[in-house]
Coordinates of C-alpha atoms in Angstrom, one line a residue:
M22 CA 22.6 86.0 -80.2
R23 CA 22.7 88.3 -77.3
L24 CA 19.7 88.3 -74.9
A25 CA 18.0 91.2 -73.1
I26 CA 14.7 91.7 -71.3
S27 CA 12.4 94.7 -71.1
N28 CA 11.7 96.1 -67.6
I29 CA 8.0 96.3 -68.2
A30 CA 8.2 92.8 -66.7
W31 CA 8.9 94.1 -63.2
D32 CA 8.6 97.1 -60.9
T33 CA 11.5 99.4 -60.4
S34 CA 11.4 98.6 -56.7
E35 CA 12.6 95.1 -57.8
D36 CA 15.5 96.3 -59.8
E37 CA 18.1 94.9 -57.4
A38 CA 16.5 91.5 -57.2
I39 CA 16.2 91.3 -61.0
V40 CA 19.8 92.2 -61.4
M41 CA 20.8 89.2 -59.4
L42 CA 18.5 87.0 -61.5
L43 CA 20.0 88.4 -64.7
Q44 CA 23.5 87.9 -63.5
R45 CA 22.7 84.3 -62.6
F46 CA 21.6 83.6 -66.2
G47 CA 24.4 85.7 -67.9
I48 CA 22.0 88.4 -69.2
D49 CA 23.9 91.6 -69.6
A50 CA 21.3 93.9 -71.3
I51 CA 17.9 95.3 -70.8
D52 CA 15.3 97.5 -72.5
I53 CA 13.4 100.0 -70.5
A54 CA 10.2 102.0 -70.5
P55 CA 11.5 105.5 -70.0
G56 CA 8.4 106.5 -67.9
K57 CA 9.5 104.1 -65.2
Y58 CA 12.4 106.4 -64.4
F59 CA 11.5 109.7 -66.0
S60 CA 7.9 110.7 -65.4
E61 CA 8.3 113.9 -67.4
P62 CA 10.9 113.1 -70.2
A63 CA 11.2 116.8 -71.2
K64 CA 12.4 117.6 -67.7
A65 CA 14.8 114.7 -67.3
A66 CA 18.2 116.2 -66.2
D67 CA 21.4 114.9 -67.8
E68 CA 22.7 113.9 -64.4
D69 CA 19.5 111.8 -63.7
I70 CA 19.8 110.0 -67.0
L71 CA 23.5 109.3 -66.3
R72 CA 22.6 108.0 -62.8
V73 CA 20.2 105.4 -64.2
K74 CA 22.7 104.4 -66.9
N75 CA 25.6 104.1 -64.4
W76 CA 23.4 102.2 -61.8
W77 CA 22.8 99.4 -64.3
A78 CA 26.4 99.5 -65.8
E79 CA 27.9 99.1 -62.3
R80 CA 26.0 95.8 -62.1
G81 CA 27.2 94.7 -65.5
I82 CA 24.0 95.5 -67.4
E83 CA 23.8 97.6 -70.5
I84 CA 20.6 99.5 -71.5
T85 CA 20.2 98.7 -75.2
G86 CA 16.7 99.8 -76.1
M87 CA 13.5 101.5 -75.0
Q88 CA 9.8 101.0 -75.5
A89 CA 6.4 102.4 -74.2
L90 CA 7.7 105.7 -75.6
L91 CA 4.4 107.5 -75.3
F92 CA 3.2 106.0 -72.0
G93 CA 1.4 108.6 -69.9
T94 CA 0.7 111.0 -72.7
T95 CA -2.7 112.1 -74.0
G96 CA -4.0 113.5 -77.3
L97 CA -0.9 112.5 -79.4
N98 CA -1.5 110.9 -82.8
V99 CA 0.6 110.5 -85.9
F100 CA -2.6 111.4 -87.9
G101 CA -3.8 114.1 -85.6
S102 CA -3.8 117.9 -86.0
L103 CA -0.6 119.7 -86.8
E104 CA -0.5 120.8 -83.2
A105 CA -0.9 117.2 -82.0
Q106 CA 1.8 116.0 -84.3
E107 CA 4.2 118.7 -83.1
A108 CA 3.5 117.9 -79.5
M109 CA 4.2 114.3 -80.2
L110 CA 7.5 115.1 -81.9
Q111 CA 8.5 117.3 -79.0
H112 CA 7.8 114.5 -76.6
L113 CA 9.7 112.0 -78.7
T114 CA 12.6 114.5 -79.0
A115 CA 12.9 114.3 -75.2
V116 CA 12.7 110.5 -75.3
C117 CA 15.4 110.3 -78.0
R118 CA 17.6 112.5 -75.8
I119 CA 17.1 110.1 -72.9
G120 CA 17.8 107.1 -75.1
S121 CA 21.0 108.7 -76.3
G122 CA 22.1 109.5 -72.7
L123 CA 21.4 105.9 -71.6
G124 CA 23.1 104.3 -74.6
A125 CA 19.7 102.8 -75.6
T126 CA 20.1 103.1 -79.3
R127 CA 16.9 101.1 -80.3
L128 CA 13.7 102.9 -79.6
V129 CA 10.6 100.9 -80.3
F130 CA 7.6 102.8 -81.7
G131 CA 4.6 100.6 -80.8
S132 CA 1.8 102.8 -79.3
P133 CA -1.2 101.4 -81.3
K134 CA -3.6 104.0 -80.2
N135 CA -1.3 106.8 -81.2
R136 CA -1.4 105.8 -84.8
D137 CA -5.1 105.9 -85.4
C138 CA -5.8 106.6 -89.0
S139 CA -9.6 106.3 -88.9
G140 CA -11.3 108.3 -91.6
L141 CA -8.3 108.5 -93.9
S142 CA -7.7 106.6 -97.1
D143 CA -4.7 104.4 -97.5
E144 CA -3.0 107.0 -99.6
E145 CA -3.7 109.8 -97.2
S146 CA -2.5 107.8 -94.2
M147 CA 0.7 106.8 -96.0
D148 CA 1.5 110.4 -97.0
I149 CA 1.0 111.7 -93.5
A150 CA 2.9 108.8 -91.9
V151 CA 5.9 109.2 -94.3
D152 CA 6.1 112.9 -93.6
F153 CA 5.8 112.4 -89.8
F154 CA 8.4 109.6 -89.6
R155 CA 10.9 111.4 -91.8
R156 CA 10.7 114.3 -89.3
L157 CA 11.1 111.8 -86.4
G158 CA 14.0 110.2 -88.3
N159 CA 15.8 113.5 -88.4
I160 CA 15.3 113.9 -84.7
A161 CA 16.5 110.4 -83.9
Q162 CA 19.5 110.8 -86.2
S163 CA 20.6 114.0 -84.3
F164 CA 20.7 111.9 -81.1
S165 CA 22.3 108.8 -82.8
V166 CA 19.4 106.5 -82.1
L167 CA 17.1 104.4 -84.2
I168 CA 13.3 104.4 -84.2
C169 CA 12.0 100.9 -84.9
L170 CA 8.4 100.8 -86.1
E171 CA 6.6 97.9 -84.6
P172 CA 3.8 95.9 -86.3
N173 CA 0.8 96.0 -83.9
P174 CA -2.0 93.5 -84.7
S175 CA -5.6 94.9 -84.8
C176 CA -6.4 93.0 -81.6
Y177 CA -4.1 95.5 -79.8
G178 CA -6.3 98.4 -81.0
A179 CA -4.2 99.3 -84.1
N180 CA -5.4 100.2 -87.5
F181 CA -2.1 101.2 -89.1
M182 CA 1.1 99.1 -89.5
T183 CA -0.8 96.0 -88.2
S184 CA 1.4 93.4 -90.1
S185 CA 5.1 93.0 -91.0
A186 CA 4.4 93.8 -94.7
E187 CA 2.5 97.0 -93.9
T188 CA 5.2 98.1 -91.5
A189 CA 8.0 97.3 -94.0
R190 CA 6.2 99.3 -96.6
V191 CA 6.2 102.4 -94.3
V192 CA 9.9 101.9 -93.5
R193 CA 10.7 101.7 -97.2
E194 CA 8.6 104.7 -98.1
V195 CA 10.1 106.8 -95.3
A196 CA 13.6 105.8 -96.6
H197 CA 15.4 107.3 -93.6
P198 CA 18.5 105.6 -92.1
S199 CA 17.2 106.2 -88.6
I200 CA 13.8 104.6 -89.2
R201 CA 13.8 100.8 -89.1
M202 CA 11.4 98.0 -88.5
Q203 CA 10.8 96.1 -85.3
L204 CA 10.4 92.3 -85.4
D205 CA 8.0 91.0 -82.8
T206 CA 7.5 87.3 -82.5
G207 CA 4.1 87.7 -80.7
A208 CA 2.8 89.8 -83.6
L209 CA 3.9 87.2 -86.1
S210 CA 2.0 84.6 -84.1
I211 CA -1.2 86.6 -83.8
N212 CA -1.2 87.5 -87.5
G213 CA -0.4 84.0 -88.6
E214 CA 2.7 85.2 -90.5
D215 CA 5.4 82.8 -91.7
P216 CA 8.5 83.8 -89.7
E217 CA 10.9 82.5 -92.3
A218 CA 9.2 84.3 -95.1
V219 CA 9.0 87.6 -93.1
L220 CA 12.7 87.4 -92.1
R221 CA 13.9 86.5 -95.6
E222 CA 12.0 89.4 -97.2
F223 CA 12.5 92.1 -94.6
S224 CA 15.7 91.3 -92.6
S225 CA 17.5 94.2 -94.1
L226 CA 15.0 96.6 -92.6
I227 CA 15.0 95.2 -89.1
G228 CA 16.6 97.3 -86.3
H229 CA 15.5 95.4 -83.2
I230 CA 13.9 92.2 -82.1
H231 CA 11.4 91.4 -79.4
A232 CA 10.9 87.8 -78.4
S233 CA 7.3 87.8 -77.1
E234 CA 4.0 86.0 -77.0
P235 CA 0.5 87.0 -77.9
D236 CA -0.9 89.4 -75.2
L237 CA 2.7 89.7 -73.9
L238 CA 2.4 86.6 -71.8
P239 CA 5.6 85.2 -70.2
L240 CA 7.8 83.8 -72.9
G241 CA 6.9 80.2 -73.7
D242 CA 3.3 80.6 -72.4
G243 CA 1.6 81.7 -75.7
G244 CA 2.6 79.4 -78.5
A245 CA 4.9 81.6 -80.6
E246 CA 7.1 79.6 -82.9
H247 CA 10.5 80.4 -81.2
S248 CA 12.2 77.3 -82.6
Q249 CA 11.6 78.3 -86.2
I250 CA 12.2 82.0 -85.6
S251 CA 15.5 81.5 -83.8
A252 CA 16.8 79.2 -86.5
V253 CA 16.2 81.9 -89.2
L254 CA 17.5 84.6 -87.0
R255 CA 20.8 82.8 -86.5
Q256 CA 21.2 82.7 -90.3
L257 CA 20.1 86.3 -91.1
L258 CA 20.5 88.5 -88.0
P259 CA 22.9 86.7 -85.7
D260 CA 24.4 90.0 -84.3
H261 CA 21.1 91.5 -83.1
V262 CA 20.0 91.7 -79.5
V263 CA 16.9 89.6 -78.9
S264 CA 14.9 91.3 -76.1
I265 CA 12.2 89.5 -74.1
E266 CA 9.0 91.5 -74.0
M267 CA 6.4 90.4 -71.4
L268 CA 4.1 92.2 -69.1
A269 CA 4.5 91.9 -65.3
T270 CA 2.5 89.0 -64.1
Q271 CA -0.4 89.5 -61.8
K272 CA -0.8 86.0 -60.3
E273 CA 2.8 84.9 -60.1
P274 CA 5.8 86.6 -58.5
H275 CA 7.7 88.6 -61.1
E276 CA 11.0 86.9 -60.4
V277 CA 9.4 83.5 -60.9
S278 CA 7.8 84.4 -64.3
I279 CA 10.9 86.2 -65.5
E280 CA 13.1 83.2 -64.6
R281 CA 10.8 80.9 -66.6
A282 CA 11.0 83.3 -69.5
L283 CA 14.8 83.5 -69.4
K284 CA 15.0 79.7 -69.5
V285 CA 12.8 79.7 -72.6
A286 CA 14.9 82.4 -74.3
I287 CA 18.1 80.7 -73.5
R288 CA 16.8 77.4 -74.9
Y289 CA 15.8 78.9 -78.2
Y290 CA 18.0 81.9 -78.8
R291 CA 21.3 80.7 -77.4
D292 CA 22.9 77.9 -79.3
D293 CA 24.9 76.4 -76.4
G294 CA 22.0 76.7 -73.9
T295 CA 24.5 77.4 -71.0
G296 CA 23.7 81.1 -70.5
A297 CA 27.0 82.2 -72.0
R298 CA 26.9 84.8 -74.8
L299 CA 27.8 83.7 -78.2

């Protein structure tokens, strides 16, 4: 399996140092939070998008995905007013354009607070979500990217798509080729879900994979069942990119925590354990 890591684990001022670390471990892919490079996605110029893509490509790193798609926005909710929904779709249109320009084809829709279905019945929330994500699917398809809906456990502040089964149901109801499901190992751990059962039932729906821990601790620090998960992934989704998702550490230098996480990822998600791609 090919490994990547999300740049939410470091500051952009550290990009050059992280490149050297990734090269040392044979990691040739990253996910990014678009807000780290484009504070106003709608105003991102094509040449600026290409500049970011080329900067990483010149150093042997491909940008394969994006997350934190709604970071910095306010008032946007899948279940909000028609105006709020439209504003959200306009913002995500800009994000999809950036993803397309970067070559980041997997866009992870997490954003637990932006899918607050409080006050709605299960039927009402499903109807609204299906309509919204079909419209978003059409937008994503026009830019040749995938939106991957991520299960967010309730402890992260979510009340919709909190488990793998709930998220899979939405993906199936939406029934759009550009709307897929995100697999998140930290969410599996928090929810107490059986990784093998989840993967065997929903592998055909999965568009992207995050190797993470509860509370987005450095990989290996939170008790997620990486050994079991990786064994099933090798059987069912061997060609997927597995991207490390962890927050930037506060009490440990980022390079140190990232190196520890890379070693854990290589141990579990690379069969040879040498750092070479399989």
